[in-house]
Coordinates of C-alpha atoms and ligand atoms in Angstrom, one line a residue:
Chain T
M29 CA -13.6 -16.1 14.9
L30 CA -12.9 -13.6 17.6
F31 CA -10.7 -14.7 20.3
A32 CA -12.1 -18.0 21.5
D33 CA -12.5 -17.9 25.3
T34 CA -11.6 -20.9 27.2
V35 CA -14.3 -20.4 29.8
V36 CA -17.8 -21.1 28.5
G37 CA -20.8 -19.7 30.5
D38 CA -24.4 -21.0 30.4
T39 CA -26.2 -20.5 27.2
G40 CA -27.8 -17.1 27.5
V41 CA -31.1 -18.1 26.0
H42 CA -31.5 -20.8 28.5
K43 CA -31.6 -18.6 31.5
P44 CA -35.2 -18.2 32.8
K45 CA -34.9 -14.5 33.2
V46 CA -33.7 -14.1 29.5
I47 CA -36.6 -16.3 28.3
L48 CA -39.0 -14.3 30.3
I49 CA -37.8 -11.0 29.0
M50 CA -37.8 -12.3 25.4
V51 CA -41.5 -13.5 25.8
V52 CA -42.5 -10.1 27.2
V53 CA -40.7 -8.0 24.5
A54 CA -41.8 -10.2 21.7
T55 CA -45.4 -10.1 22.9
V56 CA -45.4 -6.4 23.2
I57 CA -43.9 -5.9 19.7
F58 CA -46.3 -8.3 18.0
T59 CA -49.2 -6.9 19.9
L60 CA -48.2 -3.3 18.7
L61 CA -48.0 -4.7 15.1
G62 CA -51.7 -5.4 15.4
L63 CA -51.8 -8.8 13.8
N64 CA -55.5 -9.4 14.5
D65 CA -56.7 -9.1 10.9
T66 CA -53.8 -10.9 9.3
I67 CA -53.4 -14.5 8.4
F68 CA -52.3 -15.3 12.0
G69 CA -55.6 -13.8 13.3
E70 CA -57.6 -15.9 10.8
I71 CA -56.0 -19.1 12.2
M72 CA -56.9 -18.2 15.7
R73 CA -60.4 -16.9 14.8
P74 CA -62.2 -19.8 16.6
V75 CA -60.6 -18.8 19.9
I76 CA -60.6 -15.0 19.7
G77 CA -63.6 -14.3 17.6
E78 CA -64.2 -11.7 15.0
P79 CA -61.7 -8.8 14.7
K80 CA -64.1 -6.2 15.6
E81 CA -65.1 -7.9 18.9
S82 CA -61.8 -9.1 19.9
G83 CA -59.8 -5.8 19.6
L84 CA -57.0 -5.4 22.0
F85 CA -57.6 -8.9 23.4
G86 CA -57.2 -10.4 19.9
N87 CA -54.0 -8.6 19.2
L88 CA -52.7 -9.5 22.5
S89 CA -53.5 -13.2 22.1
V90 CA -52.0 -13.4 18.6
G91 CA -49.0 -11.6 19.8
F92 CA -48.6 -13.9 22.8
V93 CA -48.9 -17.1 20.8
L94 CA -46.4 -15.9 18.2
A95 CA -44.0 -14.8 20.9
I96 CA -44.2 -18.2 22.6
I97 CA -43.5 -19.9 19.2
L98 CA -40.6 -17.7 18.5
V99 CA -39.0 -18.1 21.9
I100 CA -39.5 -21.8 22.0
N101 CA -37.7 -21.8 18.6
I102 CA -34.8 -19.8 19.9
V103 CA -34.5 -21.9 23.0
L104 CA -34.4 -25.1 20.9
I105 CA -31.8 -23.6 18.6
G106 CA -29.7 -22.8 21.7
F107 CA -29.2 -26.5 22.2
L108 CA -27.6 -27.1 18.8
P109 CA -24.0 -27.0 18.1
F110 CA -22.6 -24.1 16.1
R111 CA -22.9 -25.6 12.6
Y112 CA -26.4 -26.7 13.0
Q113 CA -27.4 -23.4 14.5
V114 CA -26.2 -21.7 11.3
I115 CA -27.9 -24.1 9.0
V116 CA -31.3 -23.9 10.9
V117 CA -31.3 -20.2 11.2
W118 CA -30.5 -19.7 7.6
L119 CA -33.3 -22.2 6.5
Q120 CA -35.8 -20.4 8.7
L121 CA -34.9 -16.9 7.5
L122 CA -35.0 -18.2 3.9
A123 CA -38.4 -19.7 4.6
L124 CA -39.6 -16.4 5.9
F125 CA -38.4 -14.6 2.8
L126 CA -40.0 -17.1 0.5
T127 CA -43.3 -16.7 2.3
F128 CA -43.0 -13.0 1.9
F129 CA -42.4 -13.4 -1.8
Y130 CA -45.2 -16.0 -2.1
S131 CA -47.6 -13.6 -0.7
F132 CA -47.3 -11.5 -3.9
D133 CA -49.2 -14.1 -5.7
L134 CA -46.4 -14.6 -8.2
K135 CA -47.0 -16.4 -11.5
I136 CA -44.3 -19.2 -11.6
E137 CA -45.2 -19.9 -15.2
F138 CA -44.4 -16.4 -16.3
I139 CA -41.0 -16.6 -14.4
R140 CA -40.2 -19.9 -16.0
S141 CA -40.8 -18.6 -19.5
K142 CA -38.4 -15.6 -19.0
I143 CA -35.8 -16.9 -16.7
W144 CA -33.6 -18.5 -19.3
F145 CA -33.3 -15.3 -21.2
M146 CA -32.6 -13.4 -18.1
I147 CA -29.7 -15.6 -17.3
T148 CA -28.2 -15.9 -20.7
Q149 CA -28.6 -12.3 -21.7
G150 CA -28.9 -10.5 -18.3
V151 CA -26.5 -12.4 -16.0
F152 CA -23.9 -12.7 -18.8
T153 CA -24.0 -8.9 -19.4
T154 CA -23.8 -8.0 -15.8
L155 CA -21.0 -10.4 -15.2
Y156 CA -18.8 -9.3 -18.1
I157 CA -19.3 -5.7 -17.6
S158 CA -18.4 -6.1 -13.9
A159 CA -15.4 -8.4 -14.6
I160 CA -13.9 -6.1 -17.2
S161 CA -14.5 -3.1 -15.0
I162 CA -12.9 -4.5 -11.9
I163 CA -9.8 -5.6 -13.8
L164 CA -9.4 -2.2 -15.4
A165 CA -10.2 -0.5 -12.1
S166 CA -7.3 -2.6 -10.5
F167 CA -4.9 -1.2 -13.0
V168 CA -6.2 2.3 -12.5
A169 CA -5.9 1.7 -8.8
I170 CA -2.2 0.6 -9.0
F171 CA -1.2 3.6 -10.9
G172 CA -3.4 5.8 -8.8
A173 CA -1.8 4.5 -5.6
I174 CA 1.8 4.9 -6.9
A175 CA 0.9 8.5 -7.9
K176 CA -0.6 9.3 -4.6
L177 CA 2.5 8.0 -2.9
S178 CA 5.0 9.6 -5.3
S179 CA 7.0 12.7 -4.5
N180 CA 6.1 14.1 -7.9
G181 CA 3.6 17.0 -7.3
F182 CA 2.2 16.6 -10.8
A183 CA 1.4 12.9 -10.4
F184 CA 0.0 13.5 -6.8
A185 CA -2.1 16.3 -8.0
I186 CA -3.7 14.4 -10.8
A187 CA -4.4 11.3 -8.7
S188 CA -5.8 13.2 -5.8
F189 CA -8.0 15.2 -8.1
Y190 CA -9.1 12.1 -9.8
T191 CA -10.0 10.3 -6.5
S192 CA -11.7 13.3 -5.1
F193 CA -13.8 13.9 -8.2
F194 CA -14.9 10.2 -8.8
R195 CA -15.6 9.6 -5.1
G196 CA -17.4 12.8 -4.8
L197 CA -20.1 12.3 -7.5
P198 CA -22.8 9.8 -7.6
L199 CA -22.1 6.9 -9.9
L200 CA -25.3 7.6 -11.8
M201 CA -24.2 11.1 -12.5
Q202 CA -20.8 9.9 -13.7
L203 CA -22.6 7.5 -16.0
Y204 CA -24.7 10.3 -17.6
L205 CA -21.6 12.6 -17.8
I206 CA -19.8 10.1 -19.8
Y207 CA -22.6 8.8 -21.9
L208 CA -24.2 12.2 -22.7
G209 CA -21.1 14.3 -22.2
M210 CA -18.6 12.7 -24.4
P211 CA -20.7 13.2 -27.6
Q212 CA -20.5 16.9 -26.8
L213 CA -16.8 16.6 -27.3
G214 CA -17.4 15.0 -30.6
Y215 CA -16.8 11.4 -29.4
V216 CA -19.9 9.3 -29.5
I217 CA -19.7 6.4 -27.0
D218 CA -21.7 3.2 -27.0
A219 CA -23.7 2.4 -23.9
V220 CA -21.6 -0.7 -22.9
P221 CA -18.2 1.1 -23.1
A222 CA -19.7 4.1 -21.4
G223 CA -20.8 1.8 -18.5
I224 CA -17.6 0.1 -18.3
L225 CA -15.7 3.4 -18.3
A226 CA -17.9 4.9 -15.6
L227 CA -17.6 1.7 -13.3
T228 CA -13.9 1.6 -13.9
L229 CA -13.2 5.2 -13.0
C230 CA -15.6 5.2 -10.1
Y231 CA -14.3 2.0 -8.5
G232 CA -10.7 2.7 -9.5
A233 CA -10.9 5.8 -7.4
Y234 CA -12.1 3.8 -4.3
M235 CA -9.6 1.0 -5.0
T236 CA -6.7 3.6 -5.4
E237 CA -7.1 4.0 -1.6
I238 CA -7.1 0.3 -1.0
F239 CA -4.0 -0.2 -3.1
R240 CA -2.3 2.8 -1.5
A241 CA -3.0 1.4 2.0
G242 CA -1.8 -2.1 0.9
I243 CA 1.5 -0.7 -0.6
Q244 CA 2.1 1.5 2.4
S245 CA 1.7 -1.3 4.9
I246 CA 4.8 -3.0 3.5
N247 CA 7.8 -2.4 5.8
K248 CA 10.3 0.1 4.4
G249 CA 13.0 -2.5 4.9
Q250 CA 11.6 -4.4 1.9
W251 CA 12.3 -1.4 -0.3
E252 CA 15.8 -1.0 1.1
A253 CA 16.7 -4.6 0.6
S254 CA 15.4 -4.6 -2.9
R255 CA 17.0 -1.3 -3.9
S256 CA 20.3 -2.2 -2.2
M257 CA 20.4 -5.3 -4.6
G258 CA 20.0 -3.1 -7.6
F259 CA 16.3 -3.7 -8.2
G260 CA 14.7 -0.8 -10.0
F261 CA 11.5 0.8 -8.9
G262 CA 9.2 -1.2 -11.3
L263 CA 10.8 -4.5 -10.5
T264 CA 10.6 -3.9 -6.8
M265 CA 7.0 -2.9 -7.1
R266 CA 6.1 -5.9 -9.2
R267 CA 8.0 -8.7 -7.6
I268 CA 8.5 -7.6 -3.9
I269 CA 5.9 -5.0 -2.8
L270 CA 2.7 -5.9 -4.6
P271 CA 2.8 -9.7 -4.0
Q272 CA 3.2 -8.9 -0.3
A273 CA 0.4 -6.3 -0.4
M274 CA -2.0 -8.7 -2.2
P275 CA -3.3 -10.5 0.9
L276 CA -4.3 -7.0 2.2
I277 CA -5.6 -5.8 -1.1
I278 CA -7.7 -8.9 -2.2
P279 CA -10.4 -9.0 0.5
P280 CA -11.5 -5.4 0.2
T281 CA -11.2 -5.7 -3.6
G282 CA -13.5 -8.8 -3.6
N283 CA -15.9 -6.6 -1.5
Q284 CA -15.7 -3.9 -4.2
F285 CA -16.4 -6.5 -6.9
I286 CA -19.5 -7.6 -5.1
A287 CA -20.7 -4.0 -4.7
M288 CA -19.8 -3.3 -8.4
L289 CA -21.9 -6.4 -9.5
K290 CA -24.9 -4.6 -8.1
D291 CA -23.9 -1.1 -9.0
S292 CA -23.7 -2.2 -12.6
S293 CA -27.5 -2.3 -12.5
L294 CA -27.2 1.5 -12.9
V295 CA -26.0 1.1 -16.5
S296 CA -29.6 -0.2 -17.3
V297 CA -30.6 3.4 -17.4
I298 CA -28.6 3.9 -20.6
G299 CA -30.2 0.9 -22.2
V300 CA -27.7 -1.9 -21.6
W301 CA -29.5 -5.2 -21.5
E302 CA -28.1 -6.4 -18.3
L303 CA -30.0 -8.1 -15.4
M304 CA -31.7 -4.9 -14.1
F305 CA -32.7 -3.7 -17.5
L306 CA -34.4 -7.0 -18.3
A307 CA -36.1 -7.1 -14.9
R308 CA -37.6 -3.7 -15.5
T309 CA -38.7 -4.2 -19.1
M310 CA -39.6 -7.8 -19.5
G311 CA -42.5 -7.7 -17.0
N312 CA -44.0 -4.5 -18.6
K313 CA -46.1 -5.9 -21.4
D314 CA -47.9 -8.3 -19.0
F315 CA -48.0 -6.1 -16.0
R316 CA -45.9 -8.7 -14.2
H317 CA -43.3 -6.4 -12.6
M318 CA -43.0 -8.2 -9.3
E319 CA -42.2 -11.5 -10.9
M320 CA -39.2 -10.1 -12.8
L321 CA -37.9 -7.9 -10.0
I322 CA -37.9 -10.7 -7.5
T323 CA -36.3 -13.1 -10.0
A324 CA -33.6 -10.6 -10.7
A325 CA -33.2 -10.0 -6.9
L326 CA -32.7 -13.8 -6.3
I327 CA -30.2 -14.0 -9.2
Y328 CA -28.2 -11.0 -7.9
W329 CA -28.2 -12.7 -4.5
C330 CA -27.0 -16.0 -5.9
L331 CA -24.2 -14.4 -7.9
T332 CA -23.2 -12.6 -4.7
M333 CA -23.0 -15.8 -2.7
V334 CA -20.9 -17.4 -5.5
L335 CA -18.6 -14.5 -5.4
E336 CA -18.4 -14.5 -1.5
F337 CA -17.4 -18.2 -1.8
I338 CA -14.7 -17.5 -4.3
Q339 CA -13.5 -14.6 -2.3
S340 CA -13.1 -16.8 0.8
R341 CA -11.2 -19.4 -1.2
I342 CA -8.8 -16.8 -2.6
E343 CA -8.3 -15.4 0.9
R344 CA -7.5 -18.8 2.3
H345 CA -5.0 -19.3 -0.6
Y346 CA -3.1 -16.2 0.3
R347 CA -3.2 -17.0 4.1
T348 CA -1.6 -20.4 3.5
A349 CA 0.8 -19.3 0.6
S350 CA 3.3 -17.8 3.0
H351 CA 4.0 -19.2 6.5
Chain D
M26 CA 48.4 -1.2 -4.1
S27 CA 45.0 -1.6 -5.7
A28 CA 42.6 1.3 -6.4
P29 CA 40.2 2.1 -3.5
I30 CA 36.8 0.6 -3.7
I31 CA 35.2 3.2 -1.6
E32 CA 36.5 6.8 -1.2
M33 CA 34.6 9.4 0.9
T34 CA 36.0 12.9 0.7
N35 CA 34.7 15.7 2.9
V36 CA 31.2 14.3 3.0
N37 CA 28.6 16.3 4.8
K38 CA 25.0 15.4 5.2
W39 CA 22.0 17.1 6.9
Y40 CA 18.5 15.8 7.8
G41 CA 16.7 19.1 7.4
T42 CA 18.8 21.3 9.7
Y43 CA 20.3 18.5 11.6
H44 CA 23.9 17.9 10.7
A45 CA 24.1 14.1 10.5
L46 CA 27.5 13.7 8.9
R47 CA 30.4 16.1 9.5
N48 CA 33.2 16.2 7.1
I49 CA 33.7 12.4 6.7
N50 CA 36.9 11.2 5.0
F51 CA 37.8 7.6 4.6
T52 CA 38.9 5.0 2.2
V53 CA 38.3 1.3 1.8
N54 CA 40.8 -0.6 -0.3
E55 CA 40.2 -4.1 -1.9
G56 CA 40.3 -6.7 0.9
D57 CA 40.1 -4.2 3.8
K58 CA 37.9 -5.1 6.8
I59 CA 36.7 -2.1 8.5
V60 CA 34.7 -2.0 11.7
V61 CA 32.7 1.2 12.6
C62 CA 31.5 1.8 16.1
G63 CA 30.1 4.6 18.2
P64 CA 27.2 5.5 20.4
S65 CA 23.6 5.3 19.2
G66 CA 22.7 8.3 17.0
S67 CA 26.3 9.0 16.0
G68 CA 25.6 8.6 12.3
K69 CA 27.0 5.1 11.6
S70 CA 23.9 3.9 9.8
T71 CA 23.7 7.2 8.0
M72 CA 27.3 6.9 6.8
I73 CA 27.1 3.3 5.7
R74 CA 23.8 4.0 3.8
T75 CA 25.3 6.7 1.8
L76 CA 27.8 4.2 0.4
N77 CA 25.1 2.5 -1.7
Y78 CA 23.1 5.7 -1.9
L79 CA 20.2 4.7 0.2
E80 CA 20.8 8.1 1.6
A81 CA 21.9 11.1 -0.3
H82 CA 24.7 13.4 0.9
Q83 CA 24.8 17.1 0.2
E84 CA 28.5 17.9 0.2
G85 CA 31.8 16.2 -0.7
T86 CA 32.3 13.2 -3.1
I87 CA 31.6 9.5 -2.6
R88 CA 33.2 7.2 -5.2
V89 CA 32.2 3.6 -5.1
N90 CA 33.9 1.2 -7.5
G91 CA 35.0 4.1 -9.6
T92 CA 31.6 5.7 -9.9
D93 CA 30.6 9.0 -8.3
M94 CA 27.5 8.9 -6.3
H95 CA 25.3 11.9 -6.9
P96 CA 21.6 12.6 -7.3
R97 CA 21.7 12.7 -11.1
M98 CA 23.6 9.5 -11.5
K99 CA 22.2 7.1 -14.2
D100 CA 23.5 3.8 -13.2
V101 CA 22.9 3.7 -9.3
D102 CA 21.5 0.1 -9.7
K103 CA 24.7 -1.0 -11.3
V104 CA 26.7 0.3 -8.4
R105 CA 24.3 -1.3 -6.0
M106 CA 24.6 -4.7 -7.6
D107 CA 28.2 -4.7 -6.6
V108 CA 27.7 -3.5 -3.0
G109 CA 26.1 -6.1 -0.8
M110 CA 24.2 -4.8 2.2
V111 CA 23.1 -6.8 5.4
F112 CA 20.5 -5.1 7.6
Q113 CA 19.8 -5.2 11.3
H114 CA 16.4 -6.6 10.7
F115 CA 17.4 -9.0 7.9
N116 CA 14.8 -7.8 5.4
L117 CA 14.4 -11.1 3.7
F118 CA 11.4 -11.3 1.3
P119 CA 8.7 -13.1 3.4
H120 CA 6.7 -14.2 0.4
L121 CA 9.6 -16.1 -1.3
T122 CA 11.2 -19.3 -0.1
I123 CA 14.8 -19.1 1.1
L124 CA 16.1 -20.4 -2.2
E125 CA 13.9 -17.9 -4.1
N126 CA 15.3 -15.1 -2.0
L127 CA 18.8 -16.2 -3.0
M128 CA 17.9 -16.6 -6.7
A129 CA 15.9 -13.4 -7.2
G130 CA 18.8 -11.0 -7.4
P131 CA 21.0 -12.9 -9.8
M132 CA 18.0 -13.9 -12.0
W133 CA 16.1 -10.6 -12.1
V134 CA 19.0 -8.1 -12.3
R135 CA 22.1 -10.0 -13.3
G136 CA 20.3 -12.0 -16.0
I137 CA 21.6 -15.4 -14.8
A138 CA 19.8 -18.4 -15.9
Q139 CA 17.6 -20.2 -13.4
E140 CA 19.7 -23.4 -13.1
E141 CA 23.0 -21.5 -12.6
A142 CA 21.2 -19.2 -10.0
R143 CA 19.9 -22.2 -8.1
K144 CA 23.4 -23.8 -8.0
T145 CA 25.0 -20.6 -6.7
A146 CA 22.2 -20.2 -4.3
M147 CA 22.7 -23.8 -2.9
M148 CA 26.5 -23.2 -2.8
Y149 CA 26.2 -20.2 -0.6
L150 CA 23.4 -21.8 1.6
E151 CA 25.9 -24.6 2.3
R152 CA 28.4 -22.0 3.0
V153 CA 26.3 -20.5 5.7
R154 CA 25.4 -24.0 6.8
I155 CA 21.6 -24.1 6.3
P156 CA 21.1 -25.9 2.9
E157 CA 18.3 -28.0 4.5
Q158 CA 16.2 -24.8 4.9
A159 CA 16.1 -24.0 1.2
D160 CA 12.4 -24.5 0.7
K161 CA 11.1 -22.9 3.9
Y162 CA 9.9 -19.4 4.2
P163 CA 11.8 -16.8 6.1
G164 CA 9.2 -16.7 8.8
Q165 CA 9.9 -20.3 9.6
L166 CA 13.6 -19.7 10.5
S167 CA 15.2 -18.4 13.7
G168 CA 16.8 -14.9 13.7
G169 CA 20.2 -16.2 13.4
Q170 CA 19.3 -18.4 10.5
Q171 CA 17.5 -15.5 8.8
Q172 CA 20.6 -13.2 9.0
R173 CA 22.8 -16.0 7.7
V174 CA 20.3 -16.3 4.7
A175 CA 20.5 -12.5 4.3
I176 CA 24.3 -12.8 4.1
A177 CA 24.0 -15.5 1.6
R178 CA 21.5 -13.5 -0.4
S179 CA 24.0 -10.7 -0.7
L180 CA 26.8 -13.1 -1.6
C181 CA 24.8 -14.5 -4.4
M182 CA 25.1 -11.1 -6.2
K183 CA 28.9 -11.7 -6.1
P184 CA 29.5 -8.2 -4.6
K185 CA 32.8 -6.5 -4.6
V186 CA 32.2 -5.1 -1.0
M187 CA 29.8 -6.0 1.7
L188 CA 28.2 -3.5 4.1
F189 CA 26.8 -4.7 7.5
D190 CA 24.7 -2.4 9.6
E191 CA 24.6 -3.9 13.1
P192 CA 23.9 -7.4 11.8
T193 CA 23.7 -9.0 15.3
S194 CA 21.9 -6.3 17.3
A195 CA 18.4 -7.7 16.7
L196 CA 19.4 -11.2 17.5
D197 CA 19.0 -13.3 20.7
P198 CA 22.3 -13.6 22.5
E199 CA 22.7 -17.3 21.7
M200 CA 22.4 -16.6 18.0
V201 CA 25.0 -13.8 17.8
S202 CA 28.0 -16.2 17.4
E203 CA 26.6 -18.2 14.5
V204 CA 26.3 -15.0 12.5
L205 CA 29.6 -13.7 13.6
D206 CA 31.2 -17.0 12.6
T207 CA 29.9 -16.6 9.1
M208 CA 31.3 -13.1 9.0
V209 CA 34.6 -14.1 10.2
S210 CA 34.8 -16.9 7.6
L211 CA 33.8 -14.3 5.0
A212 CA 36.6 -12.1 6.1
K213 CA 39.1 -14.9 6.0
D214 CA 38.1 -15.5 2.3
G215 CA 39.2 -12.0 1.5
M216 CA 35.9 -10.2 1.3
T217 CA 36.1 -6.5 1.5
M218 CA 33.8 -5.5 4.5
V219 CA 32.6 -2.4 6.2
C220 CA 30.8 -3.5 9.4
V221 CA 28.8 -1.4 11.8
T222 CA 29.0 -3.4 15.0
H223 CA 29.7 -3.2 18.7
E224 CA 31.1 -6.8 18.8
M225 CA 34.6 -6.0 19.8
G226 CA 35.6 -9.6 19.7
F227 CA 34.9 -9.6 16.0
A228 CA 36.7 -6.3 15.6
K229 CA 39.8 -7.6 17.3
A230 CA 39.7 -10.9 15.3
V231 CA 39.3 -9.6 11.7
A232 CA 39.4 -5.7 11.5
D233 CA 42.2 -4.0 9.7
R234 CA 41.0 -0.7 11.0
V235 CA 38.4 0.4 13.6
I236 CA 36.5 3.7 13.1
F237 CA 35.0 5.4 16.0
M238 CA 32.2 7.9 15.2
D239 CA 30.5 10.4 17.5
E240 CA 28.0 13.2 16.7
G241 CA 28.4 12.7 12.9
S242 CA 32.2 12.9 12.8
I243 CA 34.9 10.3 12.6
V244 CA 36.7 10.8 16.0
E245 CA 39.3 8.1 15.7
E246 CA 40.6 5.7 13.2
N247 CA 43.2 3.1 14.0
D248 CA 44.2 -0.5 13.8
P249 CA 42.5 -2.7 16.3
I250 CA 45.5 -3.2 18.7
N251 CA 46.1 0.5 19.1
F252 CA 42.4 1.3 19.1
F253 CA 41.6 -0.9 22.1
E254 CA 44.9 -0.7 23.9
N255 CA 45.7 2.9 23.4
P256 CA 42.6 5.0 22.4
Q257 CA 43.6 8.6 21.7
S258 CA 40.5 10.6 22.4
K259 CA 38.6 11.0 25.6
R260 CA 35.3 10.1 23.9
T261 CA 36.7 6.8 22.5
Q262 CA 37.9 5.9 26.0
N263 CA 34.5 6.6 27.5
F264 CA 32.8 4.6 24.9
L265 CA 35.1 1.6 25.2
S266 CA 34.8 1.6 29.0
Q267 CA 31.1 1.6 28.7
I268 CA 30.8 -1.4 26.3
L269 CA 33.6 -3.4 27.6
Q270 CA 32.1 -3.4 31.1
H271 CA 29.7 -6.0 30.1
Ligands
ADP402 N1 15.5 9.8 8.0 C1 15.9 10.7 9.0 N2 15.4 11.8 9.2 C2 15.8 12.6 10.1 N3 16.8 12.3 11.0 C3 17.4 11.1 10.9 C4 17.0 10.2 9.9 N4 17.8 9.1 10.0 C5 18.6 9.3 11.0 N5 18.4 10.6 11.5 C6 19.1 11.1 12.7 O1 20.5 11.1 12.3 C7 21.3 10.8 13.5 C8 22.2 9.6 13.1 O2 21.3 8.5 12.9 P1 21.9 7.0 12.6 O3 22.9 7.2 11.4 O4 20.8 6.1 12.5 O5 22.8 6.7 14.0 P2 23.4 5.3 14.4 O6 23.2 4.3 13.3 O7 24.8 5.6 14.6 O8 22.7 4.9 15.7 C9 20.3 10.5 14.6 O9 20.3 11.6 15.5 C10 19.0 10.3 14.0 O10 18.0 10.7 14.8
MG403 MG1 22.1 2.5 13.2

């Protein structure tokens, strides 16, 4: 929540002027979209006549009717309390999306026959590659952050070169460099380790900055108190500084994990059987690309929502742990 | 006469080109209570922080507990364990409970078993008269309580000498005396103390010697009676007249 004001004005969408403006704007937009020869036009055919004859009048009527429906919907939602507003709007948007997918004429049978394999093979691979990578990236980030904050020029140079390089190249290119480049050095690397290495190094570079900011945000007095009691550097970092930096580090790290979950789809290009790879290949034989892509999309989305939920839980834990 | 715990000889320190400590000489023997005062920016914090090597000096020697403090020293942590330090802003560990704050040092660096560390911690919490706060977090305590916890945290390390850097300056006026009382009782128990403070009542009550610093030098060092009744230098007289007006 932003700051909750104690003075509440009238609901904006219930002011006549606002309603009028919404109707006009929506009508104009829908009219410009030219919905005469779409399904909406079909429904109103008895009133507006054939597309060719109705022309602008047809577009305008369809647009106006749609605008009225939309505005009535908005006005009605305006009467609901916060919680129900959220639920209703979510359901409506979801319904719109499903209608959109539905219009592709998907074969549910086909999806049903493949989805189990997609989940056991694809989701599993995607999840474990991402999970291992984010854990390794966190370790890289801790050391990267310490090196970047250190007064040792050697450590700083390596860390800053590392972050600059891996933030500067597209992840896909890093993946190719590792997968195709390492064999040139005489070290053949499998696709999965190559993918994990690329994700670790790339996200480690971003997370180095997150950890650095987290560590730096801790008051200098915490260092002084620790050191004055005879705590060494490692002990101070582990027991005093990092635990306090965690509430600042966790939310953006959760964000990175969610981003990584989807970026891990890039490792499909080197043939790892994760979700994206399966989505691209399983539909090939039967020319059912859309089915598989949309299924994979929904699975990615569900995974993300689960992660968002977990993230909010962890954040709440850290918020209540102290104070 | 026992060996000095702290010995500073001809110590000089610069921040860049700024000469922060000028030729400091002074000695703290076991059981001594020393009060350091002087105007803001005169180098009091800098001096007291060189004693546990939170700040490095460039010239002269500092011996603490028989160990020479210098940049290449191996066992700085060993020295620091025996030198307690209380800060103006308490610097308690906010993610640990009061009890955990007190047990951390003994367990993590002294290697003391948990049960014993807990007992010691509770003993010192009672000593500073807030045992009932043991399971709270520092953020839930008042400033005066936090500073008393900070003192107890230092005591749990069983230090040979305690350093105080303006321990009451960040407190609301009504909380100053509870912290000073704790310090007075500590002094009565024979703790060796070096206190940077402007609490002249405290200085009169417990100090063996009062040191006045200005512009990085020790201008005057005397026993409290002579220091207050009969200040030698003009700068000391000015300073005293300023703070005693209130
Ligand atoms: N880290 C630092 N870098 C540069 N100058 C500093 C630093 N710390 C303190 N000083 C300067 O050294 C002088 C003495 O500071 P300090 O010891 O904190 O004085 P006091 O505690 O007596 O008020 C001041 O002029 C201050 O600006
Ligand atoms: Mg100071």
